Amino acid sequence: MEKVVIAGTGPAGLTAAIYTARANLNPLVLEGPAPGGQLIVSHEVENYPGFPETISGAELMQRFREQAERFGARMQLSAVQKATKSGSVISLETDHGVIETETLIVATGAEARRLPIPSEPPFYGKGVSGCATCDGAFFRGQDVLVVGGGNTAMEDAMFLTKFANKVTIVHRRDYLRAAPIEVEKCRNSDKIDWLIPWTVEEVLGDVSGVTGAILKHSDTGETKQVACHGIFVAIGHDPKTEPFADLVERDEDGFIIAEAGTTRTSTPGVFACGDVRDPQYKQAVLAAGHGCMAAIDTEKYLGQRE
Ligand SMILES: Cc1cc2nc3c(=O)[nH]c(=O)nc-3n(C[C@H](O)[C@H](O)[C@H](O)COP(=O)(O)OP(=O)(O)OC[C@H]3O[C@@H](n4cnc5c(N)ncnc54)[C@H](O)[C@@H]3O)c2cc1C
């Protein structure tokens, strides 16, 4: 029987690992399908405090990991397939067998939805981005596209006008899901153009990154090429919570519901931290902060049981 299992090795899971390991709780950390988490693909992280000269996402996460291992966190290359609780025992079916544990910290993240076209993956993190807050400042004076028609797309477009020369919102339907007030703000910006209803058919680029895109009109099928250096995809996130569906309550989009101000979920002994419970901010420093909270909540829970 494990005392603490942590699912996920992004900033949230590894921070929880550092804290629980330092508290002598001997955590077992399951790395899941993407060791290091989402930041691994980011070439430059400019907003993580403590690194004034910028650091690559891969190096930052390697440092998190070394710090957790220094205090004795045990890493295992496996993923939770299904989690249940019976009595006080949490059972995790993993691809390496069943693990039983007293507590579980879920830090499995939320993946930004990607453009479903073969030319997108080679440019992800090299011009195509799922995070305007993270990458907007790299596109000063350049032309960028924002793909999507919801509130996030409108907010991203407005945010990007601080840096970009021109922002073009590309949306596949005539209808925008975003709140009218957000749409209005964008309509009033002379830096924002609209291509509606168009879809991105192909990302164009070379070794330097993205150079443009081929767009297709949703009704007529007409295609055209546009020049741009960045493509911000704002079509939603998929929280990685399916394996925990029978264990904890989730909201309509699949994010784990945690009690406000804590990381406690609907199931005692199960804690959620990072993007998996954060539909709003999705930043590494917050994920790390949540990881710290989850470790402290876990320690308190175990202490009370003893
Ligand atoms: C391209 C890009 C650039 C970014 N740049 C920045 C930036 O500059 N600054 C910033 O603050 N934020 C940035 N972000 C956002 C930041 O990466 C996320 O907010 C942060 O990584 C969330 O951390 P997390 O630990 O909650 O989840 P993640 O980093 O998503 O980690 C999730 C972990 O869970 C594991 N996992 C998934 N499913 C399972 C399972 N079933 N069982 C076990 N483990 C599982 C995965 O393998 C992974 O290790 C960026 C994101 C992207 C995509």
mmCIF file of C-alpha atoms and ligand atoms in Angstrom:
data_model
loop_
_atom_site.group_PDB
_atom_site.id
_atom_site.type_symbol
_atom_site.label_atom_id
_atom_site.label_comp_id
_atom_site.label_asym_id
_atom_site.label_seq_id
_atom_site.Cartn_x
_atom_site.Cartn_y
_atom_site.Cartn_z
ATOM 1 C CA MET A 1 0.000 0.000 0.000
ATOM 2 C CA GLU A 2 1.418 3.374 -1.035
ATOM 3 C CA LYS A 3 0.936 6.427 1.158
ATOM 4 C CA VAL A 4 0.937 8.999 -1.663
ATOM 5 C CA VAL A 5 0.685 8.490 -5.413
ATOM 6 C CA ILE A 6 1.010 11.468 -7.729
ATOM 7 C CA ALA A 7 -0.307 11.170 -11.299
ATOM 8 C CA GLY A 8 1.572 13.529 -13.589
ATOM 9 C CA THR A 9 5.029 15.089 -13.899
ATOM 10 C CA GLY A 10 4.238 18.591 -15.113
ATOM 11 C CA PRO A 11 4.881 21.597 -12.813
ATOM 12 C CA ALA A 12 1.942 20.617 -10.556
ATOM 13 C CA GLY A 13 2.847 16.940 -10.082
ATOM 14 C CA LEU A 14 6.569 17.569 -9.627
ATOM 15 C CA THR A 15 6.006 20.365 -7.114
ATOM 16 C CA ALA A 16 3.680 18.065 -5.173
ATOM 17 C CA ALA A 17 6.486 15.470 -5.398
ATOM 18 C CA ILE A 18 9.105 17.891 -4.010
ATOM 19 C CA TYR A 19 6.899 18.828 -1.063
ATOM 20 C CA THR A 20 5.627 15.332 -0.211
ATOM 21 C CA ALA A 21 9.107 13.837 -0.569
ATOM 22 C CA ARG A 22 10.576 16.515 1.729
ATOM 23 C CA ALA A 23 7.794 15.728 4.200
ATOM 24 C CA ASN A 24 8.977 12.083 4.264
ATOM 25 C CA LEU A 25 5.816 10.766 2.606
ATOM 26 C CA ASN A 26 7.822 8.747 0.060
ATOM 27 C CA PRO A 27 5.634 9.600 -2.975
ATOM 28 C CA LEU A 28 5.348 7.385 -6.025
ATOM 29 C CA VAL A 29 5.098 9.591 -9.121
ATOM 30 C CA LEU A 30 3.481 8.214 -12.286
ATOM 31 C CA GLU A 31 4.845 10.046 -15.294
ATOM 32 C CA GLY A 32 2.000 9.369 -17.724
ATOM 33 C CA PRO A 33 2.223 9.724 -21.492
ATOM 34 C CA ALA A 34 4.131 13.040 -21.414
ATOM 35 C CA PRO A 35 6.925 13.114 -18.810
ATOM 36 C CA GLY A 36 7.624 16.754 -17.922
ATOM 37 C CA GLY A 37 4.178 17.840 -19.102
ATOM 38 C CA GLN A 38 3.173 20.456 -21.619
ATOM 39 C CA LEU A 39 6.122 22.806 -21.098
ATOM 40 C CA ILE A 40 8.483 20.279 -22.649
ATOM 41 C CA VAL A 41 7.653 21.603 -26.143
ATOM 42 C CA SER A 42 8.213 25.237 -25.208
ATOM 43 C CA HIS A 43 11.577 26.565 -26.411
ATOM 44 C CA GLU A 44 11.548 29.647 -24.221
ATOM 45 C CA VAL A 45 9.760 30.210 -20.946
ATOM 46 C CA GLU A 46 10.107 33.903 -20.108
ATOM 47 C CA ASN A 47 7.609 34.248 -17.282
ATOM 48 C CA TYR A 48 8.597 31.577 -14.776
ATOM 49 C CA PRO A 49 9.951 33.528 -11.779
ATOM 50 C CA GLY A 50 13.608 32.991 -10.964
ATOM 51 C CA PHE A 51 14.895 32.722 -14.544
ATOM 52 C CA PRO A 52 15.512 36.297 -15.726
ATOM 53 C CA GLU A 53 17.517 35.122 -18.736
ATOM 54 C CA THR A 54 14.702 32.719 -19.915
ATOM 55 C CA ILE A 55 14.922 28.960 -19.851
ATOM 56 C CA SER A 56 13.658 26.230 -22.162
ATOM 57 C CA GLY A 57 10.612 24.297 -20.956
ATOM 58 C CA ALA A 58 12.577 21.036 -21.165
ATOM 59 C CA GLU A 59 15.385 22.351 -18.940
ATOM 60 C CA LEU A 60 12.966 23.876 -16.452
ATOM 61 C CA MET A 61 11.114 20.589 -16.071
ATOM 62 C CA GLN A 62 14.381 18.646 -15.799
ATOM 63 C CA ARG A 63 15.286 20.886 -12.854
ATOM 64 C CA PHE A 64 11.894 20.270 -11.206
ATOM 65 C CA ARG A 65 12.463 16.558 -11.630
ATOM 66 C CA GLU A 66 16.006 16.555 -10.218
ATOM 67 C CA GLN A 67 14.780 18.511 -7.207
ATOM 68 C CA ALA A 68 11.995 15.964 -6.564
ATOM 69 C CA GLU A 69 14.385 13.023 -6.987
ATOM 70 C CA ARG A 70 16.916 14.648 -4.654
ATOM 71 C CA PHE A 71 14.393 14.275 -1.829
ATOM 72 C CA GLY A 72 13.578 10.669 -2.771
ATOM 73 C CA ALA A 73 10.483 10.892 -4.998
ATOM 74 C CA ARG A 74 10.193 7.636 -6.946
ATOM 75 C CA MET A 75 9.382 8.012 -10.654
ATOM 76 C CA GLN A 76 7.557 5.337 -12.629
ATOM 77 C CA LEU A 77 6.930 5.413 -16.359
ATOM 78 C CA SER A 78 3.270 4.465 -16.310
ATOM 79 C CA ALA A 79 -0.183 6.004 -16.625
ATOM 80 C CA VAL A 80 -3.417 5.575 -14.693
ATOM 81 C CA GLN A 81 -6.057 3.845 -16.832
ATOM 82 C CA LYS A 82 -8.801 3.783 -14.214
ATOM 83 C CA ALA A 83 -9.102 4.932 -10.618
ATOM 84 C CA THR A 84 -11.647 3.809 -8.011
ATOM 85 C CA LYS A 85 -12.007 3.926 -4.229
ATOM 86 C CA SER A 86 -13.344 1.192 -1.978
ATOM 87 C CA GLY A 87 -13.426 1.873 1.758
ATOM 88 C CA SER A 88 -10.287 3.862 2.438
ATOM 89 C CA VAL A 89 -8.261 2.285 -0.375
ATOM 90 C CA ILE A 90 -7.752 4.033 -3.699
ATOM 91 C CA SER A 91 -7.006 1.574 -6.517
ATOM 92 C CA LEU A 92 -5.230 2.634 -9.646
ATOM 93 C CA GLU A 93 -5.215 0.418 -12.698
ATOM 94 C CA THR A 94 -2.051 1.321 -14.549
ATOM 95 C CA ASP A 95 -0.314 -0.117 -17.584
ATOM 96 C CA HIS A 96 2.095 -1.749 -15.084
ATOM 97 C CA GLY A 97 -0.555 -3.358 -12.875
ATOM 98 C CA VAL A 98 -2.724 -2.250 -9.962
ATOM 99 C CA ILE A 99 -1.405 0.206 -7.363
ATOM 100 C CA GLU A 100 -3.192 0.715 -4.036
ATOM 101 C CA THR A 101 -2.735 3.937 -2.149
ATOM 102 C CA GLU A 102 -4.053 5.918 0.797
ATOM 103 C CA THR A 103 -3.991 9.226 -1.092
ATOM 104 C CA LEU A 104 -3.840 10.354 -4.699
ATOM 105 C CA ILE A 105 -2.783 13.688 -6.148
ATOM 106 C CA VAL A 106 -4.172 14.126 -9.659
ATOM 107 C CA ALA A 107 -1.946 16.434 -11.727
ATOM 108 C CA THR A 108 -2.684 15.137 -15.204
ATOM 109 C CA GLY A 109 -3.074 18.517 -16.936
ATOM 110 C CA ALA A 110 -5.332 19.729 -19.714
ATOM 111 C CA GLU A 111 -4.267 19.596 -23.318
ATOM 112 C CA ALA A 112 -4.928 22.516 -25.640
ATOM 113 C CA ARG A 113 -6.930 21.257 -28.624
ATOM 114 C CA ARG A 114 -4.832 21.136 -31.744
ATOM 115 C CA LEU A 115 -5.525 21.931 -35.384
ATOM 116 C CA PRO A 116 -6.527 18.598 -36.943
ATOM 117 C CA ILE A 117 -4.202 18.917 -39.930
ATOM 118 C CA PRO A 118 -0.941 17.066 -40.658
ATOM 119 C CA SER A 119 1.085 20.253 -41.259
ATOM 120 C CA GLU A 120 0.442 21.543 -37.703
ATOM 121 C CA PRO A 121 2.558 19.272 -35.427
ATOM 122 C CA PRO A 122 5.952 20.184 -36.960
ATOM 123 C CA PHE A 123 5.282 23.851 -36.153
ATOM 124 C CA TYR A 124 3.766 23.402 -32.672
ATOM 125 C CA GLY A 125 5.936 25.482 -30.349
ATOM 126 C CA LYS A 126 7.634 27.002 -33.430
ATOM 127 C CA GLY A 127 4.976 29.505 -34.447
ATOM 128 C CA VAL A 128 1.821 27.527 -33.694
ATOM 129 C CA SER A 129 0.817 28.013 -30.059
ATOM 130 C CA GLY A 130 -1.995 27.032 -27.725
ATOM 131 C CA CYS A 131 -1.218 29.822 -25.247
ATOM 132 C CA ALA A 132 -1.305 33.542 -26.095
ATOM 133 C CA THR A 133 -0.325 34.549 -22.531
ATOM 134 C CA CYS A 134 2.774 32.362 -22.795
ATOM 135 C CA ASP A 135 3.931 33.099 -26.318
ATOM 136 C CA GLY A 136 2.350 36.412 -27.383
ATOM 137 C CA ALA A 137 5.428 38.489 -26.559
ATOM 138 C CA PHE A 138 7.518 36.505 -29.065
ATOM 139 C CA PHE A 139 5.478 38.012 -31.928
ATOM 140 C CA ARG A 140 6.224 41.731 -31.567
ATOM 141 C CA GLY A 141 5.560 43.633 -34.789
ATOM 142 C CA GLN A 142 4.434 40.507 -36.648
ATOM 143 C CA ASP A 143 1.173 39.336 -38.185
ATOM 144 C CA VAL A 144 -0.629 36.505 -36.380
ATOM 145 C CA LEU A 145 -3.816 34.479 -36.715
ATOM 146 C CA VAL A 146 -6.087 33.503 -33.837
ATOM 147 C CA VAL A 147 -8.200 30.431 -34.574
ATOM 148 C CA GLY A 148 -11.508 30.137 -32.706
ATOM 149 C CA GLY A 149 -14.787 31.901 -32.030
ATOM 150 C CA GLY A 150 -15.225 31.656 -28.248
ATOM 151 C CA ASN A 151 -14.354 34.008 -25.409
ATOM 152 C CA THR A 152 -10.783 32.700 -25.202
ATOM 153 C CA ALA A 153 -10.196 33.474 -28.874
ATOM 154 C CA MET A 154 -11.514 37.040 -28.431
ATOM 155 C CA GLU A 155 -9.462 37.585 -25.243
ATOM 156 C CA ASP A 156 -6.370 36.142 -26.917
ATOM 157 C CA ALA A 157 -6.870 38.382 -29.954
ATOM 158 C CA MET A 158 -7.185 41.507 -27.781
ATOM 159 C CA PHE A 159 -4.142 40.469 -25.727
ATOM 160 C CA LEU A 160 -2.087 39.880 -28.872
ATOM 161 C CA THR A 161 -2.802 43.405 -30.174
ATOM 162 C CA LYS A 162 -0.304 44.586 -27.518
ATOM 163 C CA PHE A 163 2.488 42.915 -29.467
ATOM 164 C CA ALA A 164 1.447 41.993 -32.985
ATOM 165 C CA ASN A 165 1.275 44.262 -35.999
ATOM 166 C CA LYS A 166 -2.012 42.672 -37.092
ATOM 167 C CA VAL A 167 -4.226 39.972 -35.574
ATOM 168 C CA THR A 168 -6.664 38.072 -37.790
ATOM 169 C CA ILE A 169 -9.401 36.014 -36.171
ATOM 170 C CA VAL A 170 -10.163 32.901 -38.226
ATOM 171 C CA HIS A 171 -13.354 31.063 -37.369
ATOM 172 C CA ARG A 172 -15.039 28.200 -39.188
ATOM 173 C CA ARG A 173 -18.635 29.382 -38.673
ATOM 174 C CA ASP A 174 -20.511 32.650 -39.247
ATOM 175 C CA TYR A 175 -21.673 32.444 -35.673
ATOM 176 C CA LEU A 176 -19.344 33.402 -32.782
ATOM 177 C CA ARG A 177 -19.871 31.684 -29.410
ATOM 178 C CA ALA A 178 -18.080 34.480 -27.564
ATOM 179 C CA ALA A 179 -19.998 36.932 -25.383
ATOM 180 C CA PRO A 180 -21.157 39.973 -27.408
ATOM 181 C CA ILE A 181 -19.093 42.322 -25.216
ATOM 182 C CA GLU A 182 -15.868 40.421 -26.049
ATOM 183 C CA VAL A 183 -16.740 40.435 -29.757
ATOM 184 C CA GLU A 184 -17.473 44.151 -29.578
ATOM 185 C CA LYS A 185 -14.053 44.878 -28.064
ATOM 186 C CA CYS A 186 -12.393 43.045 -30.953
ATOM 187 C CA ARG A 187 -14.597 44.758 -33.536
ATOM 188 C CA ASN A 188 -13.514 48.125 -32.139
ATOM 189 C CA SER A 189 -9.796 47.321 -32.474
ATOM 190 C CA ASP A 190 -8.188 48.614 -35.647
ATOM 191 C CA LYS A 191 -5.475 45.942 -35.274
ATOM 192 C CA ILE A 192 -7.964 43.061 -35.610
ATOM 193 C CA ASP A 193 -9.223 41.644 -38.907
ATOM 194 C CA TRP A 194 -11.747 38.838 -39.385
ATOM 195 C CA LEU A 195 -11.835 35.823 -41.697
ATOM 196 C CA ILE A 196 -15.200 34.195 -41.075
ATOM 197 C CA PRO A 197 -16.220 31.496 -42.012
ATOM 198 C CA TRP A 198 -12.778 30.158 -42.917
ATOM 199 C CA THR A 199 -10.704 27.232 -41.644
ATOM 200 C CA VAL A 200 -6.945 26.654 -41.604
ATOM 201 C CA GLU A 201 -6.216 23.948 -44.162
ATOM 202 C CA GLU A 202 -2.437 23.995 -44.031
ATOM 203 C CA VAL A 203 0.319 25.626 -41.992
ATOM 204 C CA LEU A 204 3.150 26.914 -44.158
ATOM 205 C CA GLY A 205 6.693 27.414 -42.917
ATOM 206 C CA ASP A 206 10.373 26.625 -43.077
ATOM 207 C CA VAL A 207 13.253 26.116 -40.647
ATOM 208 C CA SER A 208 12.702 29.610 -39.245
ATOM 209 C CA GLY A 209 9.100 28.760 -38.242
ATOM 210 C CA VAL A 210 5.658 29.638 -39.564
ATOM 211 C CA THR A 211 5.471 31.840 -42.653
ATOM 212 C CA GLY A 212 1.776 31.613 -43.489
ATOM 213 C CA ALA A 213 -1.301 29.451 -43.855
ATOM 214 C CA ILE A 214 -3.665 28.197 -46.502
ATOM 215 C CA LEU A 215 -7.269 28.908 -45.543
ATOM 216 C CA LYS A 216 -10.469 27.430 -46.953
ATOM 217 C CA HIS A 217 -13.878 29.133 -47.046
ATOM 218 C CA SER A 218 -16.323 26.920 -45.109
ATOM 219 C CA ASP A 219 -19.232 27.503 -47.546
ATOM 220 C CA THR A 220 -17.700 27.950 -50.977
ATOM 221 C CA GLY A 221 -14.537 25.826 -50.624
ATOM 222 C CA GLU A 222 -12.459 28.690 -52.046
ATOM 223 C CA THR A 223 -8.859 28.640 -50.783
ATOM 224 C CA LYS A 224 -6.359 31.439 -50.256
ATOM 225 C CA GLN A 225 -2.908 31.918 -48.780
ATOM 226 C CA VAL A 226 -2.224 34.415 -45.995
ATOM 227 C CA ALA A 227 1.167 35.474 -44.622
ATOM 228 C CA CYS A 228 1.715 35.296 -40.846
ATOM 229 C CA HIS A 229 4.392 34.353 -38.314
ATOM 230 C CA GLY A 230 2.191 33.020 -35.540
ATOM 231 C CA ILE A 231 -0.988 30.948 -35.327
ATOM 232 C CA PHE A 232 -2.697 30.924 -31.922
ATOM 233 C CA VAL A 233 -5.146 28.059 -31.582
ATOM 234 C CA ALA A 234 -7.943 28.916 -29.138
ATOM 235 C CA ILE A 235 -10.461 26.122 -29.655
ATOM 236 C CA GLY A 236 -10.585 24.779 -26.100
ATOM 237 C CA HIS A 237 -8.778 22.380 -23.797
ATOM 238 C CA ASP A 238 -9.293 18.712 -22.987
ATOM 239 C CA PRO A 239 -8.564 17.968 -19.325
ATOM 240 C CA LYS A 240 -6.971 14.542 -18.903
ATOM 241 C CA THR A 241 -9.511 13.263 -16.394
ATOM 242 C CA GLU A 242 -11.238 10.312 -18.069
ATOM 243 C CA PRO A 243 -9.440 7.709 -15.847
ATOM 244 C CA PHE A 244 -10.784 9.513 -12.766
ATOM 245 C CA ALA A 245 -14.412 9.773 -13.943
ATOM 246 C CA ASP A 246 -15.629 7.192 -11.395
ATOM 247 C CA LEU A 247 -13.542 8.642 -8.589
ATOM 248 C CA VAL A 248 -14.191 12.392 -8.431
ATOM 249 C CA GLU A 249 -16.734 14.953 -9.563
ATOM 250 C CA ARG A 250 -15.934 16.831 -12.745
ATOM 251 C CA ASP A 251 -17.539 19.860 -14.392
ATOM 252 C CA GLU A 252 -19.305 19.748 -17.750
ATOM 253 C CA ASP A 253 -16.010 20.224 -19.606
ATOM 254 C CA GLY A 254 -14.273 17.457 -17.659
ATOM 255 C CA PHE A 255 -12.208 19.619 -15.265
ATOM 256 C CA ILE A 256 -11.987 18.182 -11.739
ATOM 257 C CA ILE A 257 -14.019 20.180 -9.237
ATOM 258 C CA ALA A 258 -11.935 21.130 -6.197
ATOM 259 C CA GLU A 259 -13.188 22.900 -3.114
ATOM 260 C CA ALA A 260 -12.433 26.627 -3.370
ATOM 261 C CA GLY A 261 -9.157 27.597 -1.721
ATOM 262 C CA THR A 262 -8.002 23.980 -1.382
ATOM 263 C CA THR A 263 -7.154 21.033 -3.629
ATOM 264 C CA ARG A 264 -9.695 18.706 -1.991
ATOM 265 C CA THR A 265 -11.993 16.908 -4.439
ATOM 266 C CA SER A 266 -15.378 15.279 -3.836
ATOM 267 C CA THR A 267 -13.541 12.117 -2.674
ATOM 268 C CA PRO A 268 -11.595 12.219 0.618
ATOM 269 C CA GLY A 269 -7.930 11.453 0.062
ATOM 270 C CA VAL A 270 -7.970 12.572 -3.574
ATOM 271 C CA PHE A 271 -6.507 15.982 -4.390
ATOM 272 C CA ALA A 272 -6.364 17.816 -7.737
ATOM 273 C CA CYS A 273 -3.796 20.396 -8.783
ATOM 274 C CA GLY A 274 -2.689 22.301 -11.873
ATOM 275 C CA ASP A 275 -4.450 22.638 -15.208
ATOM 276 C CA VAL A 276 -6.623 19.595 -14.502
ATOM 277 C CA ARG A 277 -8.700 21.731 -12.106
ATOM 278 C CA ASP A 278 -8.046 25.158 -13.614
ATOM 279 C CA PRO A 279 -10.257 26.014 -16.586
ATOM 280 C CA GLN A 280 -9.186 29.645 -16.396
ATOM 281 C CA TYR A 281 -5.502 30.522 -15.948
ATOM 282 C CA LYS A 282 -3.443 27.503 -17.090
ATOM 283 C CA GLN A 283 0.040 28.795 -16.223
ATOM 284 C CA ALA A 284 3.041 26.840 -14.980
ATOM 285 C CA VAL A 285 3.619 28.971 -11.903
ATOM 286 C CA LEU A 286 0.017 28.469 -10.791
ATOM 287 C CA ALA A 287 0.239 24.732 -11.470
ATOM 288 C CA ALA A 288 3.336 24.621 -9.249
ATOM 289 C CA GLY A 289 1.493 26.610 -6.562
ATOM 290 C CA HIS A 290 -1.418 24.168 -6.694
ATOM 291 C CA GLY A 291 1.066 21.296 -6.432
ATOM 292 C CA CYS A 292 2.374 22.777 -3.188
ATOM 293 C CA MET A 293 -1.208 23.137 -1.894
ATOM 294 C CA ALA A 294 -2.015 19.532 -2.811
ATOM 295 C CA ALA A 295 1.043 18.273 -0.935
ATOM 296 C CA ILE A 296 0.125 20.246 2.183
ATOM 297 C CA ASP A 297 -3.537 19.123 1.950
ATOM 298 C CA THR A 298 -2.364 15.510 1.573
ATOM 299 C CA GLU A 299 -0.035 15.745 4.539
ATOM 300 C CA LYS A 300 -2.825 17.219 6.673
ATOM 301 C CA TYR A 301 -5.273 14.498 5.575
ATOM 302 C CA LEU A 302 -2.836 11.704 6.422
ATOM 303 C CA GLY A 303 -1.986 13.366 9.732
ATOM 304 C CA GLN A 304 -5.666 13.555 10.707
ATOM 305 C CA ARG A 305 -6.200 9.869 9.842
ATOM 306 C CA GLU A 306 -3.265 8.817 11.957
HETATM 307 C C1 LIG B 1 3.446 25.348 -26.026
HETATM 308 C C2 LIG B 1 3.150 25.767 -24.612
HETATM 309 C C3 LIG B 1 3.864 26.795 -24.056
HETATM 310 C C4 LIG B 1 3.598 27.183 -22.756
HETATM 311 N N1 LIG B 1 4.341 28.194 -22.250
HETATM 312 C C5 LIG B 1 4.123 28.587 -20.976
HETATM 313 C C6 LIG B 1 4.890 29.632 -20.412
HETATM 314 O O1 LIG B 1 5.743 30.222 -21.081
HETATM 315 N N2 LIG B 1 4.625 29.961 -19.130
HETATM 316 C C7 LIG B 1 3.665 29.339 -18.385
HETATM 317 O O2 LIG B 1 3.505 29.667 -17.208
HETATM 318 N N3 LIG B 1 2.915 28.356 -18.900
HETATM 319 C C8 LIG B 1 3.116 27.963 -20.173
HETATM 320 N N4 LIG B 1 2.343 26.991 -20.717
HETATM 321 C C9 LIG B 1 1.273 26.404 -19.904
HETATM 322 C C10 LIG B 1 1.889 25.389 -18.947
HETATM 323 O O3 LIG B 1 2.638 24.465 -19.696
HETATM 324 C C11 LIG B 1 0.794 24.657 -18.184
HETATM 325 O O4 LIG B 1 -0.001 25.583 -17.476
HETATM 326 C C12 LIG B 1 1.430 23.685 -17.177
HETATM 327 O O5 LIG B 1 2.301 22.782 -17.825
HETATM 328 C C13 LIG B 1 0.362 22.900 -16.428
HETATM 329 O O6 LIG B 1 1.019 22.035 -15.566
HETATM 330 P P1 LIG B 1 0.330 20.703 -15.014
HETATM 331 O O7 LIG B 1 1.360 20.087 -14.150
HETATM 332 O O8 LIG B 1 -0.983 21.032 -14.444
HETATM 333 O O9 LIG B 1 0.038 19.804 -16.275
HETATM 334 P P2 LIG B 1 0.936 19.308 -17.489
HETATM 335 O O10 LIG B 1 2.150 20.124 -17.674
HETATM 336 O O11 LIG B 1 -0.008 19.184 -18.629
HETATM 337 O O12 LIG B 1 1.394 17.840 -17.040
HETATM 338 C C14 LIG B 1 0.487 16.787 -17.035
HETATM 339 C C15 LIG B 1 1.223 15.519 -16.661
HETATM 340 O O13 LIG B 1 0.250 14.497 -16.414
HETATM 341 C C16 LIG B 1 0.672 13.287 -17.018
HETATM 342 N N5 LIG B 1 -0.514 12.457 -17.271
HETATM 343 C C17 LIG B 1 -1.519 12.666 -18.158
HETATM 344 N N6 LIG B 1 -2.415 11.644 -18.086
HETATM 345 C C18 LIG B 1 -1.959 10.798 -17.120
HETATM 346 C C19 LIG B 1 -2.455 9.574 -16.580
HETATM 347 N N7 LIG B 1 -3.581 9.005 -17.028
HETATM 348 N N8 LIG B 1 -1.718 8.962 -15.609
HETATM 349 C C20 LIG B 1 -0.568 9.533 -15.140
HETATM 350 N N9 LIG B 1 -0.080 10.702 -15.613
HETATM 351 C C21 LIG B 1 -0.764 11.315 -16.607
HETATM 352 C C22 LIG B 1 1.404 13.728 -18.262
HETATM 353 O O14 LIG B 1 2.285 12.703 -18.706
HETATM 354 C C23 LIG B 1 2.146 14.963 -17.721
HETATM 355 O O15 LIG B 1 3.348 14.546 -17.130
HETATM 356 C C24 LIG B 1 2.582 26.557 -22.003
HETATM 357 C C25 LIG B 1 1.855 25.504 -22.572
HETATM 358 C C26 LIG B 1 2.135 25.106 -23.852
HETATM 359 C C27 LIG B 1 1.344 23.966 -24.451
#
